[in-house]
CSV table of C-alpha atoms and ligand atoms in Angstrom, one decimal:
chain,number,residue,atom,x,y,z
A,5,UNK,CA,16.4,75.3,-80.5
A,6,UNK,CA,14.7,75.4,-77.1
A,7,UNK,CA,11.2,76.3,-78.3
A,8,UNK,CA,11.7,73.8,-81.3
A,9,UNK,CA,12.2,70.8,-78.9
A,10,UNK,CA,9.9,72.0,-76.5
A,11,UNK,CA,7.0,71.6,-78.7
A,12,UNK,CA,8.1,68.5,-80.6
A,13,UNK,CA,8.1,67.1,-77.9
A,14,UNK,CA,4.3,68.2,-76.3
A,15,UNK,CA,5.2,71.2,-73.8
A,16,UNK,CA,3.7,74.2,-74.3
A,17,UNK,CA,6.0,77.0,-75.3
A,18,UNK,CA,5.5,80.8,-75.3
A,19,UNK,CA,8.8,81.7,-75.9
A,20,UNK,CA,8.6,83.4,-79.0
A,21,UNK,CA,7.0,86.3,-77.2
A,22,UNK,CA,9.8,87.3,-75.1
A,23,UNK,CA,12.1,87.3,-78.5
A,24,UNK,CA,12.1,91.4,-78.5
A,25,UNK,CA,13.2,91.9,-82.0
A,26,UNK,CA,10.3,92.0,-84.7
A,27,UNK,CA,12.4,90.8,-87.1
A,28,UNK,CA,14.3,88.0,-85.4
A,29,UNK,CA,10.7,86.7,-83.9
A,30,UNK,CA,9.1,86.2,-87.4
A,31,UNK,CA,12.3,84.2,-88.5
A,32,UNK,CA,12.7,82.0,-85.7
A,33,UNK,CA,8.7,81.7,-85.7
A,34,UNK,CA,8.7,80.4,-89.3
A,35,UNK,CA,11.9,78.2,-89.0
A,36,UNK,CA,10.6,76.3,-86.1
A,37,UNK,CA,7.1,75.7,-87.6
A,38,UNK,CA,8.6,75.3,-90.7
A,39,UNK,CA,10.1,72.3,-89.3
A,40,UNK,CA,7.4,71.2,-88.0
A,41,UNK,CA,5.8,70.9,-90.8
A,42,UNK,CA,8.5,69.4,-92.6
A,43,UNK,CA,9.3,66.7,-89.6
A,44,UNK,CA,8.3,63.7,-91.5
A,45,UNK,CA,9.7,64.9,-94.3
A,46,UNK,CA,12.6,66.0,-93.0
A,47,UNK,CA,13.3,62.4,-91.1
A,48,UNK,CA,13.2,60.5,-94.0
A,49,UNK,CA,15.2,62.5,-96.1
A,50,UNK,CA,18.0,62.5,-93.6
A,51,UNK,CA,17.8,58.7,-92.5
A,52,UNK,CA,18.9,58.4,-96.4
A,53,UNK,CA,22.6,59.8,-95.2
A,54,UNK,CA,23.1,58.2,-91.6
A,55,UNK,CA,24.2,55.0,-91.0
A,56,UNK,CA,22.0,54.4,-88.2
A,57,UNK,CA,18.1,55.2,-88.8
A,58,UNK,CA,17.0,58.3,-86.7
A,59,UNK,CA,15.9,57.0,-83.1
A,60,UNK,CA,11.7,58.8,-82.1
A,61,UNK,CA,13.6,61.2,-79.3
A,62,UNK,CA,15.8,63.1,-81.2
A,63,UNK,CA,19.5,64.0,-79.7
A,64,UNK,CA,20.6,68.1,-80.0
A,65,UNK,CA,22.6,67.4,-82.3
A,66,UNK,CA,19.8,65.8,-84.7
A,67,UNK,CA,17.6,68.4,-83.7
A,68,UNK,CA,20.5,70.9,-85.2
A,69,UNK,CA,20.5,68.7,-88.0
A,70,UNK,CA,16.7,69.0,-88.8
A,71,UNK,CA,16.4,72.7,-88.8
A,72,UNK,CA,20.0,73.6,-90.2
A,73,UNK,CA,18.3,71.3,-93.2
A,74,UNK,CA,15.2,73.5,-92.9
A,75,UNK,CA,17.7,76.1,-93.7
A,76,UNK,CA,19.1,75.0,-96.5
A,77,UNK,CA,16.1,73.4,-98.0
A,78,UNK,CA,13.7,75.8,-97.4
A,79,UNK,CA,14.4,79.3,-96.3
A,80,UNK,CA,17.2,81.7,-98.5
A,81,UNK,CA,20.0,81.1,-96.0
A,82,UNK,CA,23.4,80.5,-97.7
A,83,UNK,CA,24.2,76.6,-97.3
A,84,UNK,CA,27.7,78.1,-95.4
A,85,UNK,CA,26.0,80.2,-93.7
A,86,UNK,CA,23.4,77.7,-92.3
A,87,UNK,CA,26.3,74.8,-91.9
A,88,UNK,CA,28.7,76.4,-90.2
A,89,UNK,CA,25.8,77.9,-87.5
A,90,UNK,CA,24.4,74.7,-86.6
A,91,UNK,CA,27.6,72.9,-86.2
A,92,UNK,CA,28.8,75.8,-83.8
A,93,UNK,CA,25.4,74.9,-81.5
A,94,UNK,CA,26.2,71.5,-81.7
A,95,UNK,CA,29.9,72.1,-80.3
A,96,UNK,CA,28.5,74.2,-77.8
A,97,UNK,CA,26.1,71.0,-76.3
A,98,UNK,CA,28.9,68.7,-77.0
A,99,UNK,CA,32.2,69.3,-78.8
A,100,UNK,CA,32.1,66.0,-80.4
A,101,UNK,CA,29.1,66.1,-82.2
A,102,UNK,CA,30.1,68.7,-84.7
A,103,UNK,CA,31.7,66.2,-87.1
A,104,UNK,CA,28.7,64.7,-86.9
A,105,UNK,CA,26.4,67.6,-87.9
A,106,UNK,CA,28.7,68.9,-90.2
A,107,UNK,CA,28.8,65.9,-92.5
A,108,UNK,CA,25.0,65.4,-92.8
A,109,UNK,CA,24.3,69.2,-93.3
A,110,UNK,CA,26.7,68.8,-95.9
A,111,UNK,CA,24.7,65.6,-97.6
A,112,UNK,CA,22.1,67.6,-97.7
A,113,UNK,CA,23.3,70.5,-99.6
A,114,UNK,CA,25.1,68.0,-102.5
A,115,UNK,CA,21.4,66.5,-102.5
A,116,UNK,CA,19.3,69.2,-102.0
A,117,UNK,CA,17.5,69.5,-105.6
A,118,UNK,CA,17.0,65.4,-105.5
A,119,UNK,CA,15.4,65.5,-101.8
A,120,UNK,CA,13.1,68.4,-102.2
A,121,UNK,CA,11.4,66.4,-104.8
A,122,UNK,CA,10.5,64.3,-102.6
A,123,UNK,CA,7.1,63.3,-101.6
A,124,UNK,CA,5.9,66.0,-98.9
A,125,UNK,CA,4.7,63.6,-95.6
A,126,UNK,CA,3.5,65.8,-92.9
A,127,UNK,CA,1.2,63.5,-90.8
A,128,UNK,CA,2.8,60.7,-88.7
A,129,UNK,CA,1.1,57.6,-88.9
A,130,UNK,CA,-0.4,58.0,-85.4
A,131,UNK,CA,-2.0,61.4,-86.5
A,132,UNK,CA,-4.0,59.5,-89.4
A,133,UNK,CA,-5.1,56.9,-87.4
A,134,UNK,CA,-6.4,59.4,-85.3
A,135,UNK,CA,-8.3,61.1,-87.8
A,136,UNK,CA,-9.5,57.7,-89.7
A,137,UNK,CA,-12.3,57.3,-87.1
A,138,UNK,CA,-14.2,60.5,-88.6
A,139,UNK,CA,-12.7,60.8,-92.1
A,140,UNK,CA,-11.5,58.8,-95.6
A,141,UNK,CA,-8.7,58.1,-97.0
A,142,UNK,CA,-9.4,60.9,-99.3
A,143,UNK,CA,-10.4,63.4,-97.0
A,144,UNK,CA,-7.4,63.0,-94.5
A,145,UNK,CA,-4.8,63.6,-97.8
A,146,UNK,CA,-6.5,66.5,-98.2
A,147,UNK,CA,-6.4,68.1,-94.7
A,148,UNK,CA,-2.9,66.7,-94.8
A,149,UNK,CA,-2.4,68.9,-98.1
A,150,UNK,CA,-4.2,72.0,-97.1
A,151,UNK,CA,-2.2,72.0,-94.0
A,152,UNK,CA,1.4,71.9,-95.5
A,153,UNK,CA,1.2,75.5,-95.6
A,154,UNK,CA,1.8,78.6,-94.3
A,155,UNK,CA,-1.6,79.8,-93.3
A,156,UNK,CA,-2.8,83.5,-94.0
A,157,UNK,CA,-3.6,85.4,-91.6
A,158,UNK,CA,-7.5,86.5,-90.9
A,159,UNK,CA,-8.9,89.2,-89.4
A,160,UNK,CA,-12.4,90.8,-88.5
A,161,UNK,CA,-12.6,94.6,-88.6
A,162,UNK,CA,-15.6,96.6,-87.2
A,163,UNK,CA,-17.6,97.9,-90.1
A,164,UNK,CA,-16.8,98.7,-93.7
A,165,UNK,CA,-14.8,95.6,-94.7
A,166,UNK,CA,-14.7,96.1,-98.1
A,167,UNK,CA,-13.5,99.2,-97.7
A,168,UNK,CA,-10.8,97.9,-95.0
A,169,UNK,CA,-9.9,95.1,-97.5
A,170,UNK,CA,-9.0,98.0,-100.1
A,171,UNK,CA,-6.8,99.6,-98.0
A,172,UNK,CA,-4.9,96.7,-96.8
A,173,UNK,CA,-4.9,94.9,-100.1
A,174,UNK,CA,-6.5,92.1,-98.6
A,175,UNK,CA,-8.8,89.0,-100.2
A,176,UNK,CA,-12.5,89.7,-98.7
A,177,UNK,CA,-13.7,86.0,-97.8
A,178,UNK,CA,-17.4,85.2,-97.8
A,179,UNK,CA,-18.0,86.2,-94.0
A,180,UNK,CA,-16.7,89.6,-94.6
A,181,UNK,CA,-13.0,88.6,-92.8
A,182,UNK,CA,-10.3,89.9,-94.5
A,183,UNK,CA,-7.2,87.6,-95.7
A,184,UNK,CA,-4.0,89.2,-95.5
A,185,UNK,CA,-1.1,86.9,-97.6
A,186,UNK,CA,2.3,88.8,-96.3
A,187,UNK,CA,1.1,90.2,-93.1
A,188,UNK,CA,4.4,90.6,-91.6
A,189,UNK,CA,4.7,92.4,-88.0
A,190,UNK,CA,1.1,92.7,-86.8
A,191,UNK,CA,0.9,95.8,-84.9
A,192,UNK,CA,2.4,97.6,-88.1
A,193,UNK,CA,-0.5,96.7,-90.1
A,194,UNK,CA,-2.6,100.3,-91.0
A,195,UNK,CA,-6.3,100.0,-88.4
A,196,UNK,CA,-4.0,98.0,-85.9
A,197,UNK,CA,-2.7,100.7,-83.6
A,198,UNK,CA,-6.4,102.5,-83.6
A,199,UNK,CA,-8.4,99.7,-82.4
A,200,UNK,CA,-10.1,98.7,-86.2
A,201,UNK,CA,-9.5,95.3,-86.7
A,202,UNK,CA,-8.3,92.3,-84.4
A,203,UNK,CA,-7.0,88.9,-85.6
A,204,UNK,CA,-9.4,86.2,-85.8
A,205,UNK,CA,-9.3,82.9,-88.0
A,206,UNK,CA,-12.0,82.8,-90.5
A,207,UNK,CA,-13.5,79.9,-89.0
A,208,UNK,CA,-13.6,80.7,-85.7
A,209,UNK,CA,-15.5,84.1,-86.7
A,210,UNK,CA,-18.5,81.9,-88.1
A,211,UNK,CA,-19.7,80.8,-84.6
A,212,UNK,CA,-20.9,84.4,-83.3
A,213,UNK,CA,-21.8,85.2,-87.1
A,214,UNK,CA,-24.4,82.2,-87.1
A,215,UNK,CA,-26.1,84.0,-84.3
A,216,UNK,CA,-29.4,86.4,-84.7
A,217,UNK,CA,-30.2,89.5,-83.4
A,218,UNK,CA,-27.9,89.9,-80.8
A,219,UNK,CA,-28.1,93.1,-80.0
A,220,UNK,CA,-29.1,94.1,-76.3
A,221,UNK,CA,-29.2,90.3,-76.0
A,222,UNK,CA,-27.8,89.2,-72.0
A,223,UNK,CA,-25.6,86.8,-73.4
A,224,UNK,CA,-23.0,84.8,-71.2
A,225,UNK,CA,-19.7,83.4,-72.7
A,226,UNK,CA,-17.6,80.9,-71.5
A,227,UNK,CA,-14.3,80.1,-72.3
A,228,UNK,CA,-13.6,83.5,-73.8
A,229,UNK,CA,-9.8,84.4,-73.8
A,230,UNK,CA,-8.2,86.3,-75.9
A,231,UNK,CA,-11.7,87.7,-76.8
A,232,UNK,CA,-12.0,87.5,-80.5
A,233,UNK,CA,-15.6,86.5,-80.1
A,234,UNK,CA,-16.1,88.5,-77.3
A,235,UNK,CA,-15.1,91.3,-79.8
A,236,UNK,CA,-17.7,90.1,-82.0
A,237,UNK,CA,-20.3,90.3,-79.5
A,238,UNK,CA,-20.0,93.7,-77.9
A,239,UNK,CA,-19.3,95.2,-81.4
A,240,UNK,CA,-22.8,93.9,-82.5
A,241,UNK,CA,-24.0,95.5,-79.1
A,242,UNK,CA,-24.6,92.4,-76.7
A,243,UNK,CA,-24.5,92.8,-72.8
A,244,UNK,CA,-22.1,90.1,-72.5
A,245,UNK,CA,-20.6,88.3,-69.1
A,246,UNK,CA,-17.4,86.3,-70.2
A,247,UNK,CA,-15.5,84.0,-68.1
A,248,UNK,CA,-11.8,82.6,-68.7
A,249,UNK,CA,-9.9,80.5,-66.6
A,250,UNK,CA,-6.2,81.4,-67.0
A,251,UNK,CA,-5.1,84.9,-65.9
A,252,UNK,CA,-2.5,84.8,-68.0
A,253,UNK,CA,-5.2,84.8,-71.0
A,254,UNK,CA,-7.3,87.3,-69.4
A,255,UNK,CA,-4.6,89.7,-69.2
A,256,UNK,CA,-4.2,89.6,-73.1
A,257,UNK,CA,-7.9,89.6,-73.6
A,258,UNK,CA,-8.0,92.8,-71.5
A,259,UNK,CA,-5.1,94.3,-73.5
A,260,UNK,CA,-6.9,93.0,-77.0
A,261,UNK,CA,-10.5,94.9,-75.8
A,262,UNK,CA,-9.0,97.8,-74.7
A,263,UNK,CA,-7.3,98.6,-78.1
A,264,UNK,CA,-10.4,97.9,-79.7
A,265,UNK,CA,-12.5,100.2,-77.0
A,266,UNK,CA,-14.8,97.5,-76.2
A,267,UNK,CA,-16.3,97.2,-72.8
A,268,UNK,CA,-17.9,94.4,-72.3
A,269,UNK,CA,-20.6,94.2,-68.8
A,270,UNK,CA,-18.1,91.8,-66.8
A,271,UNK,CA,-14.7,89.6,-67.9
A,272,UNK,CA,-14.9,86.9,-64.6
A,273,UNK,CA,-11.6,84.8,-63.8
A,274,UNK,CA,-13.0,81.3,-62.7
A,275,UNK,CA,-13.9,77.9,-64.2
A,276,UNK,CA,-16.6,78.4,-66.0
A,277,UNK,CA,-18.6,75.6,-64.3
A,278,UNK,CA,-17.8,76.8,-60.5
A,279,UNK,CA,-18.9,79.8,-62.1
A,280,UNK,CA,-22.1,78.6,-63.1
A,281,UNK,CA,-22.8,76.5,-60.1
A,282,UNK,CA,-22.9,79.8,-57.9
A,283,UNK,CA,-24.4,81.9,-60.4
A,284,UNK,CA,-28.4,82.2,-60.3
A,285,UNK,CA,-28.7,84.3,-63.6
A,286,UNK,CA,-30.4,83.0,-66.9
A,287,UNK,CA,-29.2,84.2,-70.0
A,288,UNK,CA,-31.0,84.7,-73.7
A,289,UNK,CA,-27.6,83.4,-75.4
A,290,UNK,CA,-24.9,81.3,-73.7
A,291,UNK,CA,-21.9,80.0,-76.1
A,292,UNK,CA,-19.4,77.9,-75.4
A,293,UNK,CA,-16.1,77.9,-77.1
A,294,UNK,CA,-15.0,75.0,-75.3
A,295,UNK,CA,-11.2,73.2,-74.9
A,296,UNK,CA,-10.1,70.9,-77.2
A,297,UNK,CA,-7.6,69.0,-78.7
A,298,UNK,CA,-7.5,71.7,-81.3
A,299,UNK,CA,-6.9,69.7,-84.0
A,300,UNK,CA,-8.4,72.0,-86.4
A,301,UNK,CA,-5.3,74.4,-85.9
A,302,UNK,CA,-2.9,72.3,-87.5
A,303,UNK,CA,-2.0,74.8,-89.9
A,304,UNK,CA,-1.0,77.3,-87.3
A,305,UNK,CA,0.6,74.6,-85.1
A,306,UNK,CA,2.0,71.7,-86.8
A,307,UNK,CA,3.5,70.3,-83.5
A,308,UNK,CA,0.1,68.7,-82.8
A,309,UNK,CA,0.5,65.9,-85.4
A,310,UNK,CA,3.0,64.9,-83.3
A,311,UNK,CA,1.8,65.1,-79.5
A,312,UNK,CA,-2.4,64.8,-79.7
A,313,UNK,CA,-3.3,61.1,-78.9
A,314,UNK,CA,-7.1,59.4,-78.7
A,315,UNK,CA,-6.5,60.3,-74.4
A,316,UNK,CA,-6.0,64.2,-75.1
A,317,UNK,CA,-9.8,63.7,-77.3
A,318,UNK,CA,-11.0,61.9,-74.1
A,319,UNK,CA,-9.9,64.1,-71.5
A,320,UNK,CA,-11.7,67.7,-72.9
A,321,UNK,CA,-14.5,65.4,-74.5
A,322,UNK,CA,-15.8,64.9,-70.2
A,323,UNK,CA,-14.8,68.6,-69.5
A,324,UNK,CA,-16.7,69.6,-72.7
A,325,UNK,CA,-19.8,67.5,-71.6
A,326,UNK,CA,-19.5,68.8,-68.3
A,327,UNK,CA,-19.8,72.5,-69.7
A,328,UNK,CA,-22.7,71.5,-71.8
A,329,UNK,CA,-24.4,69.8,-68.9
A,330,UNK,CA,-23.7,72.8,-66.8
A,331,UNK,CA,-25.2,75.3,-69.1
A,332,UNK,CA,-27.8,74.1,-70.1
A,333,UNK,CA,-29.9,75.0,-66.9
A,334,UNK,CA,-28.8,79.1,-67.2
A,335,UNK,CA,-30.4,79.1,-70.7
A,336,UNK,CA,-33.1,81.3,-70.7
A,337,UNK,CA,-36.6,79.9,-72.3
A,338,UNK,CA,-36.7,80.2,-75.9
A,339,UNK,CA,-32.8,80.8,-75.7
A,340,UNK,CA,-29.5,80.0,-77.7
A,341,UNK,CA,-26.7,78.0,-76.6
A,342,UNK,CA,-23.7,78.2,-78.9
A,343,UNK,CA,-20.8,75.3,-78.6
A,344,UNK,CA,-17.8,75.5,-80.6
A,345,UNK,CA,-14.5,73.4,-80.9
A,346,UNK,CA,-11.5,74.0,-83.0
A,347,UNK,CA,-11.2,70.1,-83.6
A,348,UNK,CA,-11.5,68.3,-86.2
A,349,UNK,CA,-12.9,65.2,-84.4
A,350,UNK,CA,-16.6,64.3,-83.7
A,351,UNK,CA,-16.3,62.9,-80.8
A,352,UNK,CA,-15.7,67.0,-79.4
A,353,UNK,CA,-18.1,68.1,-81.9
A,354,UNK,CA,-21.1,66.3,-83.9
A,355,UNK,CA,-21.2,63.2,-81.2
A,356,UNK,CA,-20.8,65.3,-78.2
A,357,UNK,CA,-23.9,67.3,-79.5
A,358,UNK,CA,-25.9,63.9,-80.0
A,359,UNK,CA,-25.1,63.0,-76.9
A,360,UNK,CA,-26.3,65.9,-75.4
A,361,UNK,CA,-29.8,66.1,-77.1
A,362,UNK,CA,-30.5,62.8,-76.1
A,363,UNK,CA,-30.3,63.9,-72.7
A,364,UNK,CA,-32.1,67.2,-73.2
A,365,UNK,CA,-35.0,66.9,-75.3
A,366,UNK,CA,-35.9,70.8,-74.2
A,367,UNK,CA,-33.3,71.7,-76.8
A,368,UNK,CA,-33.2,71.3,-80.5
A,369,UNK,CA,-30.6,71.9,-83.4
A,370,UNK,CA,-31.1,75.7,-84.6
A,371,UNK,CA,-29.9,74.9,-88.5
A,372,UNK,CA,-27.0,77.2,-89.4
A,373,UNK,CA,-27.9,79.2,-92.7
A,374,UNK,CA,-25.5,82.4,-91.7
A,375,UNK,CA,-29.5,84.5,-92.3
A,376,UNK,CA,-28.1,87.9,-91.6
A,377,UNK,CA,-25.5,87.7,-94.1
A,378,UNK,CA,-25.7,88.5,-98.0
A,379,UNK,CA,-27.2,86.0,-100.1
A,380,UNK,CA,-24.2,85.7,-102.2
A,381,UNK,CA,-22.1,84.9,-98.8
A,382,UNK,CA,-24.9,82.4,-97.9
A,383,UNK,CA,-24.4,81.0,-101.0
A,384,UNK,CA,-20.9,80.7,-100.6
A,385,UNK,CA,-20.6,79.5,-97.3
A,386,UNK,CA,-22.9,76.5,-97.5
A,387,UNK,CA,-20.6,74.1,-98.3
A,388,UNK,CA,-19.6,74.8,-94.8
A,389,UNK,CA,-23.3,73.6,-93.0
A,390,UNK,CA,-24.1,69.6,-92.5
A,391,UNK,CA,-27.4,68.3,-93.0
A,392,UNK,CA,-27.9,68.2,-89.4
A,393,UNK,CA,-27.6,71.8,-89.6
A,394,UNK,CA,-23.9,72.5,-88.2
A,395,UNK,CA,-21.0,74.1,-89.1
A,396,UNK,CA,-18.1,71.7,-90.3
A,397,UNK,CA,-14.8,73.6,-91.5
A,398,UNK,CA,-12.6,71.5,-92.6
A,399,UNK,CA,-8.8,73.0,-93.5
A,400,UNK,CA,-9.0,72.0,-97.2
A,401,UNK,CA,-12.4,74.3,-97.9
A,402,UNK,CA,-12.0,77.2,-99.2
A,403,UNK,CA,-8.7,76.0,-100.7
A,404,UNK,CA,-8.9,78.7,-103.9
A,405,UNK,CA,-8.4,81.4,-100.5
A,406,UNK,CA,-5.6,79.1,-98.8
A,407,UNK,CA,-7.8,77.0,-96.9
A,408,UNK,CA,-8.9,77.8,-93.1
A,409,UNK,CA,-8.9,75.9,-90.1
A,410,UNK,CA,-11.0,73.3,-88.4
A,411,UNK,CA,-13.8,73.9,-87.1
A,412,UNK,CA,-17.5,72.8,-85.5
A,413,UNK,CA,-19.7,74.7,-84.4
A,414,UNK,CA,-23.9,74.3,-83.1
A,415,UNK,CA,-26.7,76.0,-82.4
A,416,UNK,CA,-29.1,75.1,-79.9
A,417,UNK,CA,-32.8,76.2,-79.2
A,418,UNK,CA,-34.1,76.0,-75.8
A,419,UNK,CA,-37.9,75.5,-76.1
A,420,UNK,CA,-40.8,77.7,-74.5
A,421,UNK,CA,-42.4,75.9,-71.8
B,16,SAM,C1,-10.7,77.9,-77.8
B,16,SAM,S1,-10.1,79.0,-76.6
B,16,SAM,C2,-11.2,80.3,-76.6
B,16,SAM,C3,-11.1,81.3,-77.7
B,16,SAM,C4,-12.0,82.5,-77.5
B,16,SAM,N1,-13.3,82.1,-77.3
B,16,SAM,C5,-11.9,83.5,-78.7
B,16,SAM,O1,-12.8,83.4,-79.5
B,16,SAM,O2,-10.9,84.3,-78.7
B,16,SAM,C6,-10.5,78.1,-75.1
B,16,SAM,C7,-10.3,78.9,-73.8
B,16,SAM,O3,-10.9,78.2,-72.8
B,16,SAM,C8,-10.2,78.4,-71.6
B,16,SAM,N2,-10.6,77.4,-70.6
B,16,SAM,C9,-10.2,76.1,-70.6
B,16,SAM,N3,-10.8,75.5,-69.6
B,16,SAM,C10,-11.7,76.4,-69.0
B,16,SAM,C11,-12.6,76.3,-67.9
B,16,SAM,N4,-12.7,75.2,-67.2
B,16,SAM,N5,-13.3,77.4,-67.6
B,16,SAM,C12,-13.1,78.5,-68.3
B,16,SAM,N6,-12.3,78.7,-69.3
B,16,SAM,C13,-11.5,77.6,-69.7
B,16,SAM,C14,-8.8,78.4,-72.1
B,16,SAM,O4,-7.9,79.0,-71.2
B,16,SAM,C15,-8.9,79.1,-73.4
B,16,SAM,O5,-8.6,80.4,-73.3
């Protein structure tokens, strides 16, 4: 109930991870985002069957309400079972409320075949609007769609992937990541324990994938916690710097490398631009996986339909420009710089680019055309490259495979003086 009000209503929460049991994490992991996907859905089936509509904080006892109906409308839970629980939470914030609880839940299980065929809402009004600056009407049902689901879960191994995807039973997407459908407990997933595989959404595997010959390459990444493309990187033999600012992320990046036995040249704690401002190095590749309103991980965090406004966009687009800015000068002649955003809006991604050409006519758009895979996965992923020559994932592509995640992503040339 904590962590489920927590994020609804914008806090950070990491609770999940100190829930010890494997089992009882994965449940109260898929009840809570279940919710969260359902919220609109959820409000306006309940406002049918209380007399007063549903205020925009919710009480305890509503918020008992919306995921005992979770419960009962979504998950296996026997409508006793899941009544009687949430009434007894309810009692335990306050005793009177338990009437209250108790005769909605109720509603809901007399109704439950009419309200689940209901029409499925999962963006708020103010999440659309946000996204109607970059997108139509169209598009935004469809991200709205692909999103509605429980995502897959994606991971990169270090060679062989079709073998790998064999083994695990796994789809093989065009990049070579494999999809795994009922993934269950991660770390008792065959490869996991012996350092073969980490997880990494499809998507966000593209960026370091886009890039040639990398091998030997100095390359210096910013922004790099919890390493997936830092993974990438040092498995395709780069010397590679990365700096993170939270220690806390660090700490899990270490952990993630070290299963893997990668040893990358240097992992620095700092801002990445105090970093650059003291460092004097150049650098043949330097990407930046910046922060943003990660909008494109909707799928995998539904609470931020409910919490990202137009000031969250403006706030990491002038951190974002800032890193760009910074950059730019440790970029080696002839060099690559590599900025990536998990949003879906263009203000972090196509505009901010623009905007930085504009300003730095040294550098030019590399076009993304994924050389040093197959043809056939060229093929396949170009309906993921703009004319401008980016990346542009959108959650709906690749909807045959269950969709993937947001995601933008740029190459830059610096040119040879
Ligand atoms: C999108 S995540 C990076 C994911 C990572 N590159 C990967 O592939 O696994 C963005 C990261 O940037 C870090 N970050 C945010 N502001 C930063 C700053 N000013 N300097 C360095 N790192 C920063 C965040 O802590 C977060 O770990």
């Amino acid at each position: 109930m904590r962590i489920y009000q927590k994020l609804l209503s914008g806090n950070f929460s990491n609770e999940f991870d100190s829930i010890i049991d494997s089992q009882e994490k994965a449940f109260c992991k898929r009840l809570v985002l279940t919710a969260l996907r359902k919220h609109q859905f959820l409000r306006s089936a309940i406002n049918n069957y209380t007399s007063k509509s549903l205020p925009q904080k919710l009480s305890f006892s509503h918020l008992c309400i919306f995921l005992g109906a979770t419960e009962i409308l979504f998950f296996s839970t026997p409508e006793y079972a899941a009544v009687n629980s949430y009434v007894a939470f309810a009692k335990k914030d306050n005793k009177f409320s338990g009437g209250f609880v108790n005769a909605i839940l109720r509603k809901i299980c007399q109704n439950k075949d009419t309200i689940k065929q209901q029409q499925n809402i999962f963006f708020p009004k103010s999440f659309r609007q946000l996204l109607q600056k970059d997108y139509t009407k169209t598009q935004i049902d469809n991200i709205e769609s692909a999103c509605t689901q429980e995502p897959p879960l994606d991971i990169t191994v270090k060679n062989n992937a079709e073998e790998w995807a064999k083994k695990l039973e796994g789809q093989l997407m065009p990049n070579g990541s494999i999809r795994l459908f009922s993934a269950g407990n991660i770390p008792d997933i065959l490869g996991y324990e012996q350092g073969q595989w980490w997880v990494q959404d499809f998507s966000s595997s593209l960026a370091i994938q886009s890039l040639n010959n990398i091998k030997d390459k100095k390359v210096l990444e910013l922004c790099a916690a919890p390493g997936g493309k830092t993974a990438q990187l040092t498995n395709e033999g780069a010397k590679v710097t990365s700096v993170e600012i939270s220690p806390a992320r660090i700490k899990t990046m270490q952990q993630n490398l070290q299963r893997l036995n990668f040893e990358p040249e240097k992992i620095i704690c700092e801002d990445a631009i105090a970093f650059l401002q003291t460092d004097s190095s150049v650098y043949d590749i330097i990407t930046i996986d910046a922060p943003c309103s990660a909008t494109g991980t909707l799928r995998r965090h539904p609470e931020i339909v409910h919490t990202r406004t137009t000031k969250d966009i403006a706030q990491n687009q002038t951190i974002q420009k800032n890193m760009l800015e910074t950059a730019a000068s440790h970029v080696a002649d002839g060099g690559t710089l590599l900025y990536s955003v998990c949003s879906l809006s263009k203000a972090e991604g196509e505009e901010q680019i623009r905007f930085f050409l504009k300003n730095h006519q040294n550098f030019k758009i590399l076009p993304i055309t994924f050389s040093k895979l197959s043809k056939k996965s060229q093929d396949e992923l170009k309906i993921l490259t703009t004319e401008e020559g980016f990346i542009r994932c959108l959650p709906y592509h690749f909807a045959q495979f269950g969709g993937i995640d947001g995601f933008f992503v740029a190459q830059l040339q610096k040119e040879i003086l």
